[in-house]
Amino acid sequence: EIGAKLPNEYELAQDLDVGRSTIREAVRSLATRNILEVRQGSGTYISSKKGVSEDPLGFSLVKDTDQLASDLFELRLLLEPRIAELVAQRVTEEHYLELEKIVIAIEEAVEAGDENHLLLDVQFHSLLANYSGNIAMDSLLPVINQSIHLINAKYTNIQMKSESLHAHRDILKAIKERNPVSAHDAMLLHIMTVRNSALKQVSKK
């Protein structure tokens, strides 16, 4: 039922007789697909959002994951600065407060060593696309989410880098000031920094 709260991680692991890491990964996957919603400090709920299929664009069929990672970054460089620009133009006070809340939650999760910061990062970028007001952008979330998951899983340490945390704050500041140019540039710098860091690791292999 939409809005229903799931048992906590420990209870689910006990009920399903699987490890807590398995539960964590399942929740992360389902939240990425808009089936579950993780509310920091509250719990996990059945989402009211439109769900998306697990692999709508067939990324799992691509064998050259290094090329896929590079190509996905090209898409993010095209899409996400524009998304940030649109949000800065159209943001409401309610939407800004939601974005601020999730940025704080990411920082707290990183400081606590909680792997949920990866899921929260996906939610941050997803919220931005949603708040852009562009339905097509919102529907392209699988591209963004797949990219984030691929890079986090394959190329970077599980801990988010401090420059990403600063970048989130810069993006948030530009949105609060309703400055589309600054929002565009802050997001562009963020994606380029993450991209360069990830692809450097690919070249070392």
PDB file of C-alpha atoms in Angstrom:
ATOM      1  CA  GLU A   1       0.000   0.000   0.000  1.00  0.00           C
ATOM      2  CA  ILE A   2       1.357   3.450  -0.942  1.00  0.00           C
ATOM      3  CA  GLY A   3       2.807   5.219   2.081  1.00  0.00           C
ATOM      4  CA  ALA A   4       3.150   2.046   4.147  1.00  0.00           C
ATOM      5  CA  LYS A   5       6.272   1.847   6.306  1.00  0.00           C
ATOM      6  CA  LEU A   6       8.559  -1.182   5.973  1.00  0.00           C
ATOM      7  CA  PRO A   7      10.017  -2.985   8.991  1.00  0.00           C
ATOM      8  CA  ASN A   8      13.529  -1.874   9.866  1.00  0.00           C
ATOM      9  CA  GLU A   9      16.630  -3.387   8.285  1.00  0.00           C
ATOM     10  CA  TYR A  10      17.265  -5.817  11.145  1.00  0.00           C
ATOM     11  CA  GLU A  11      13.663  -7.107  11.163  1.00  0.00           C
ATOM     12  CA  LEU A  12      13.627  -7.565   7.382  1.00  0.00           C
ATOM     13  CA  ALA A  13      16.908  -9.492   7.515  1.00  0.00           C
ATOM     14  CA  GLN A  14      15.474 -11.758  10.206  1.00  0.00           C
ATOM     15  CA  ASP A  15      12.144 -12.284   8.446  1.00  0.00           C
ATOM     16  CA  LEU A  16      13.737 -13.035   5.056  1.00  0.00           C
ATOM     17  CA  ASP A  17      16.719 -14.918   6.503  1.00  0.00           C
ATOM     18  CA  VAL A  18      19.289 -12.894   4.564  1.00  0.00           C
ATOM     19  CA  GLY A  19      22.156 -10.603   5.549  1.00  0.00           C
ATOM     20  CA  ARG A  20      21.573  -6.959   6.349  1.00  0.00           C
ATOM     21  CA  SER A  21      23.843  -5.938   3.466  1.00  0.00           C
ATOM     22  CA  THR A  22      21.471  -7.788   1.100  1.00  0.00           C
ATOM     23  CA  ILE A  23      18.507  -5.864   2.522  1.00  0.00           C
ATOM     24  CA  ARG A  24      20.427  -2.597   2.213  1.00  0.00           C
ATOM     25  CA  GLU A  25      21.253  -3.221  -1.446  1.00  0.00           C
ATOM     26  CA  ALA A  26      17.676  -4.273  -2.243  1.00  0.00           C
ATOM     27  CA  VAL A  27      16.288  -1.120  -0.632  1.00  0.00           C
ATOM     28  CA  ARG A  28      18.823   0.999  -2.513  1.00  0.00           C
ATOM     29  CA  SER A  29      17.850  -0.607  -5.829  1.00  0.00           C
ATOM     30  CA  LEU A  30      14.106  -0.232  -5.225  1.00  0.00           C
ATOM     31  CA  ALA A  31      14.502   3.384  -4.083  1.00  0.00           C
ATOM     32  CA  THR A  32      16.430   4.168  -7.264  1.00  0.00           C
ATOM     33  CA  ARG A  33      13.445   2.838  -9.206  1.00  0.00           C
ATOM     34  CA  ASN A  34      11.007   5.019  -7.196  1.00  0.00           C
ATOM     35  CA  ILE A  35       9.368   1.948  -5.635  1.00  0.00           C
ATOM     36  CA  LEU A  36      10.600   2.710  -2.123  1.00  0.00           C
ATOM     37  CA  GLU A  37      11.365   6.031  -0.469  1.00  0.00           C
ATOM     38  CA  VAL A  38      13.965   6.333   2.295  1.00  0.00           C
ATOM     39  CA  ARG A  39      13.226   9.188   4.704  1.00  0.00           C
ATOM     40  CA  GLN A  40      16.282  10.021   6.791  1.00  0.00           C
ATOM     41  CA  GLY A  41      15.611   9.486  10.495  1.00  0.00           C
ATOM     42  CA  SER A  42      12.131   8.138   9.807  1.00  0.00           C
ATOM     43  CA  GLY A  43      12.319   4.874   7.864  1.00  0.00           C
ATOM     44  CA  THR A  44      11.581   3.292   4.504  1.00  0.00           C
ATOM     45  CA  TYR A  45       8.168   3.645   2.856  1.00  0.00           C
ATOM     46  CA  ILE A  46       6.298   2.480  -0.237  1.00  0.00           C
ATOM     47  CA  SER A  47       6.721   5.388  -2.654  1.00  0.00           C
ATOM     48  CA  SER A  48       3.832   7.249  -4.238  1.00  0.00           C
ATOM     49  CA  LYS A  49       6.030   8.149  -7.248  1.00  0.00           C
ATOM     50  CA  LYS A  50       5.819   6.518 -10.649  1.00  0.00           C
ATOM     51  CA  GLY A  51       8.109   3.473 -10.677  1.00  0.00           C
ATOM     52  CA  VAL A  52      10.655   2.816 -13.391  1.00  0.00           C
ATOM     53  CA  SER A  53      11.832  -0.524 -14.732  1.00  0.00           C
ATOM     54  CA  GLU A  54      15.196  -1.779 -13.503  1.00  0.00           C
ATOM     55  CA  ASP A  55      17.051  -1.385 -16.793  1.00  0.00           C
ATOM     56  CA  PRO A  56      14.838   0.613 -19.182  1.00  0.00           C
ATOM     57  CA  LEU A  57      17.679   1.590 -21.508  1.00  0.00           C
ATOM     58  CA  GLY A  58      19.394  -1.785 -21.612  1.00  0.00           C
ATOM     59  CA  PHE A  59      22.627  -0.763 -19.890  1.00  0.00           C
ATOM     60  CA  SER A  60      23.052  -4.254 -18.430  1.00  0.00           C
ATOM     61  CA  LEU A  61      23.551  -5.575 -21.971  1.00  0.00           C
ATOM     62  CA  VAL A  62      26.573  -3.334 -22.618  1.00  0.00           C
ATOM     63  CA  LYS A  63      29.751  -5.366 -22.174  1.00  0.00           C
ATOM     64  CA  ASP A  64      32.240  -2.495 -22.267  1.00  0.00           C
ATOM     65  CA  THR A  65      31.427  -0.871 -18.921  1.00  0.00           C
ATOM     66  CA  ASP A  66      34.399   1.511 -19.143  1.00  0.00           C
ATOM     67  CA  GLN A  67      32.986   2.957 -22.369  1.00  0.00           C
ATOM     68  CA  LEU A  68      29.508   3.006 -20.830  1.00  0.00           C
ATOM     69  CA  ALA A  69      30.784   4.977 -17.836  1.00  0.00           C
ATOM     70  CA  SER A  70      32.458   7.520 -20.101  1.00  0.00           C
ATOM     71  CA  ASP A  71      29.385   7.853 -22.328  1.00  0.00           C
ATOM     72  CA  LEU A  72      27.032   8.217 -19.364  1.00  0.00           C
ATOM     73  CA  PHE A  73      29.147  11.076 -18.080  1.00  0.00           C
ATOM     74  CA  GLU A  74      28.766  12.782 -21.447  1.00  0.00           C
ATOM     75  CA  LEU A  75      24.993  12.546 -21.022  1.00  0.00           C
ATOM     76  CA  ARG A  76      25.167  13.870 -17.481  1.00  0.00           C
ATOM     77  CA  LEU A  77      27.305  16.789 -18.643  1.00  0.00           C
ATOM     78  CA  LEU A  78      24.609  17.632 -21.183  1.00  0.00           C
ATOM     79  CA  LEU A  79      21.603  17.144 -18.907  1.00  0.00           C
ATOM     80  CA  GLU A  80      22.398  18.006 -15.310  1.00  0.00           C
ATOM     81  CA  PRO A  81      23.773  21.560 -15.642  1.00  0.00           C
ATOM     82  CA  ARG A  82      20.585  22.426 -17.533  1.00  0.00           C
ATOM     83  CA  ILE A  83      18.515  20.715 -14.835  1.00  0.00           C
ATOM     84  CA  ALA A  84      20.208  22.826 -12.130  1.00  0.00           C
ATOM     85  CA  GLU A  85      19.649  25.959 -14.224  1.00  0.00           C
ATOM     86  CA  LEU A  86      15.928  25.211 -14.553  1.00  0.00           C
ATOM     87  CA  VAL A  87      15.554  24.489 -10.844  1.00  0.00           C
ATOM     88  CA  ALA A  88      17.163  27.847 -10.002  1.00  0.00           C
ATOM     89  CA  GLN A  89      14.561  29.518 -12.219  1.00  0.00           C
ATOM     90  CA  ARG A  90      11.559  27.600 -10.933  1.00  0.00           C
ATOM     91  CA  VAL A  91      12.337  26.579  -7.347  1.00  0.00           C
ATOM     92  CA  THR A  92       9.679  27.000  -4.658  1.00  0.00           C
ATOM     93  CA  GLU A  93      10.452  27.462  -0.980  1.00  0.00           C
ATOM     94  CA  GLU A  94       9.110  23.973  -0.276  1.00  0.00           C
ATOM     95  CA  HIS A  95      11.324  22.409  -2.943  1.00  0.00           C
ATOM     96  CA  TYR A  96      14.386  24.289  -1.687  1.00  0.00           C
ATOM     97  CA  LEU A  97      13.824  23.037   1.856  1.00  0.00           C
ATOM     98  CA  GLU A  98      13.552  19.447   0.581  1.00  0.00           C
ATOM     99  CA  LEU A  99      16.834  19.824  -1.315  1.00  0.00           C
ATOM    100  CA  GLU A 100      18.523  21.365   1.725  1.00  0.00           C
ATOM    101  CA  LYS A 101      17.270  18.536   3.925  1.00  0.00           C
ATOM    102  CA  ILE A 102      18.722  15.863   1.661  1.00  0.00           C
ATOM    103  CA  VAL A 103      22.078  17.674   1.336  1.00  0.00           C
ATOM    104  CA  ILE A 104      22.325  17.760   5.134  1.00  0.00           C
ATOM    105  CA  ALA A 105      21.332  14.078   5.293  1.00  0.00           C
ATOM    106  CA  ILE A 106      24.103  13.186   2.810  1.00  0.00           C
ATOM    107  CA  GLU A 107      26.679  15.043   4.913  1.00  0.00           C
ATOM    108  CA  GLU A 108      25.508  13.373   8.118  1.00  0.00           C
ATOM    109  CA  ALA A 109      25.553   9.928   6.484  1.00  0.00           C
ATOM    110  CA  VAL A 110      29.092  10.444   5.164  1.00  0.00           C
ATOM    111  CA  GLU A 111      30.289  11.629   8.581  1.00  0.00           C
ATOM    112  CA  ALA A 112      28.694   8.575  10.221  1.00  0.00           C
ATOM    113  CA  GLY A 113      30.186   6.187   7.639  1.00  0.00           C
ATOM    114  CA  ASP A 114      26.667   5.190   6.587  1.00  0.00           C
ATOM    115  CA  GLU A 115      26.587   3.678   3.072  1.00  0.00           C
ATOM    116  CA  ASN A 116      23.124   5.180   2.601  1.00  0.00           C
ATOM    117  CA  HIS A 117      24.868   8.366   1.487  1.00  0.00           C
ATOM    118  CA  LEU A 118      25.043   6.774  -1.985  1.00  0.00           C
ATOM    119  CA  LEU A 119      21.286   6.323  -2.088  1.00  0.00           C
ATOM    120  CA  LEU A 120      20.763   9.841  -0.756  1.00  0.00           C
ATOM    121  CA  ASP A 121      23.028  11.184  -3.512  1.00  0.00           C
ATOM    122  CA  VAL A 122      20.816   9.487  -6.098  1.00  0.00           C
ATOM    123  CA  GLN A 123      17.787  11.063  -4.440  1.00  0.00           C
ATOM    124  CA  PHE A 124      19.394  14.523  -4.543  1.00  0.00           C
ATOM    125  CA  HIS A 125      20.032  14.351  -8.286  1.00  0.00           C
ATOM    126  CA  SER A 126      16.596  12.787  -8.831  1.00  0.00           C
ATOM    127  CA  LEU A 127      14.857  15.561  -6.903  1.00  0.00           C
ATOM    128  CA  LEU A 128      16.637  18.182  -8.986  1.00  0.00           C
ATOM    129  CA  ALA A 129      15.419  16.554 -12.194  1.00  0.00           C
ATOM    130  CA  ASN A 130      11.906  16.369 -10.784  1.00  0.00           C
ATOM    131  CA  TYR A 131      11.949  20.012  -9.679  1.00  0.00           C
ATOM    132  CA  SER A 132      13.195  21.172 -13.088  1.00  0.00           C
ATOM    133  CA  GLY A 133       9.584  21.000 -14.236  1.00  0.00           C
ATOM    134  CA  ASN A 134      10.634  19.191 -17.404  1.00  0.00           C
ATOM    135  CA  ILE A 135       8.787  15.874 -17.684  1.00  0.00           C
ATOM    136  CA  ALA A 136      11.310  14.480 -20.151  1.00  0.00           C
ATOM    137  CA  MET A 137      14.187  15.253 -17.774  1.00  0.00           C
ATOM    138  CA  ASP A 138      12.317  13.497 -14.982  1.00  0.00           C
ATOM    139  CA  SER A 139      11.852  10.437 -17.199  1.00  0.00           C
ATOM    140  CA  LEU A 140      15.580  10.313 -17.939  1.00  0.00           C
ATOM    141  CA  LEU A 141      16.409   9.655 -14.287  1.00  0.00           C
ATOM    142  CA  PRO A 142      17.476   6.070 -15.067  1.00  0.00           C
ATOM    143  CA  VAL A 143      20.382   7.530 -17.055  1.00  0.00           C
ATOM    144  CA  ILE A 144      21.502   9.615 -14.103  1.00  0.00           C
ATOM    145  CA  ASN A 145      20.923   6.896 -11.528  1.00  0.00           C
ATOM    146  CA  GLN A 146      22.674   4.221 -13.558  1.00  0.00           C
ATOM    147  CA  SER A 147      25.665   6.497 -13.957  1.00  0.00           C
ATOM    148  CA  ILE A 148      25.908   7.238 -10.239  1.00  0.00           C
ATOM    149  CA  HIS A 149      25.604   3.567  -9.310  1.00  0.00           C
ATOM    150  CA  LEU A 150      28.074   2.424 -11.922  1.00  0.00           C
ATOM    151  CA  ILE A 151      30.716   4.900 -10.807  1.00  0.00           C
ATOM    152  CA  ASN A 152      30.205   4.325  -7.087  1.00  0.00           C
ATOM    153  CA  ALA A 153      30.287   0.554  -7.512  1.00  0.00           C
ATOM    154  CA  LYS A 154      33.213   0.274  -9.856  1.00  0.00           C
ATOM    155  CA  TYR A 155      35.584   3.200  -9.716  1.00  0.00           C
ATOM    156  CA  THR A 156      35.457   5.060  -6.433  1.00  0.00           C
ATOM    157  CA  ASN A 157      35.792   4.292  -2.776  1.00  0.00           C
ATOM    158  CA  ILE A 158      32.524   3.664  -0.945  1.00  0.00           C
ATOM    159  CA  GLN A 159      33.070   6.984   0.870  1.00  0.00           C
ATOM    160  CA  MET A 160      31.913  10.048  -1.010  1.00  0.00           C
ATOM    161  CA  LYS A 161      34.707  12.555  -1.628  1.00  0.00           C
ATOM    162  CA  SER A 162      34.653  15.860   0.247  1.00  0.00           C
ATOM    163  CA  GLU A 163      34.622  17.869  -2.997  1.00  0.00           C
ATOM    164  CA  SER A 164      31.231  16.325  -3.830  1.00  0.00           C
ATOM    165  CA  LEU A 165      29.858  17.542  -0.503  1.00  0.00           C
ATOM    166  CA  HIS A 166      31.142  21.072  -1.190  1.00  0.00           C
ATOM    167  CA  ALA A 167      29.687  20.889  -4.711  1.00  0.00           C
ATOM    168  CA  HIS A 168      26.245  20.016  -3.354  1.00  0.00           C
ATOM    169  CA  ARG A 169      26.425  23.116  -1.152  1.00  0.00           C
ATOM    170  CA  ASP A 170      27.482  25.310  -4.096  1.00  0.00           C
ATOM    171  CA  ILE A 171      24.572  24.014  -6.192  1.00  0.00           C
ATOM    172  CA  LEU A 172      22.168  24.558  -3.301  1.00  0.00           C
ATOM    173  CA  LYS A 173      23.448  28.117  -2.732  1.00  0.00           C
ATOM    174  CA  ALA A 174      22.962  29.037  -6.389  1.00  0.00           C
ATOM    175  CA  ILE A 175      19.433  27.624  -6.325  1.00  0.00           C
ATOM    176  CA  LYS A 176      18.587  29.542  -3.146  1.00  0.00           C
ATOM    177  CA  GLU A 177      19.841  32.739  -4.777  1.00  0.00           C
ATOM    178  CA  ARG A 178      17.804  31.881  -7.908  1.00  0.00           C
ATOM    179  CA  ASN A 179      20.936  32.279  -9.999  1.00  0.00           C
ATOM    180  CA  PRO A 180      20.585  29.984 -13.052  1.00  0.00           C
ATOM    181  CA  VAL A 181      24.086  30.691 -14.400  1.00  0.00           C
ATOM    182  CA  SER A 182      25.774  29.857 -11.090  1.00  0.00           C
ATOM    183  CA  ALA A 183      23.616  26.754 -10.681  1.00  0.00           C
ATOM    184  CA  HIS A 184      24.516  25.597 -14.193  1.00  0.00           C
ATOM    185  CA  ASP A 185      28.237  26.184 -13.605  1.00  0.00           C
ATOM    186  CA  ALA A 186      28.274  24.581 -10.141  1.00  0.00           C
ATOM    187  CA  MET A 187      26.641  21.425 -11.488  1.00  0.00           C
ATOM    188  CA  LEU A 188      28.935  21.367 -14.525  1.00  0.00           C
ATOM    189  CA  LEU A 189      32.002  21.590 -12.279  1.00  0.00           C
ATOM    190  CA  HIS A 190      30.592  18.882  -9.996  1.00  0.00           C
ATOM    191  CA  ILE A 191      29.990  16.381 -12.810  1.00  0.00           C
ATOM    192  CA  MET A 192      33.353  17.153 -14.434  1.00  0.00           C
ATOM    193  CA  THR A 193      35.198  16.647 -11.133  1.00  0.00           C
ATOM    194  CA  VAL A 194      33.527  13.300 -10.452  1.00  0.00           C
ATOM    195  CA  ARG A 195      34.051  12.282 -14.080  1.00  0.00           C
ATOM    196  CA  ASN A 196      37.755  13.121 -14.052  1.00  0.00           C
ATOM    197  CA  SER A 197      38.277  11.283 -10.773  1.00  0.00           C
ATOM    198  CA  ALA A 198      36.481   8.173 -12.018  1.00  0.00           C
ATOM    199  CA  LEU A 199      38.069   8.037 -15.443  1.00  0.00           C
ATOM    200  CA  LYS A 200      41.566   8.511 -13.977  1.00  0.00           C
ATOM    201  CA  GLN A 201      41.015   5.290 -12.072  1.00  0.00           C
ATOM    202  CA  VAL A 202      39.911   3.561 -15.278  1.00  0.00           C
ATOM    203  CA  SER A 203      43.141   4.611 -17.009  1.00  0.00           C
ATOM    204  CA  LYS A 204      45.217   3.131 -14.176  1.00  0.00           C
ATOM    205  CA  LYS A 205      43.765  -0.337 -14.669  1.00  0.00           C
TER     206      LYS A 205
END
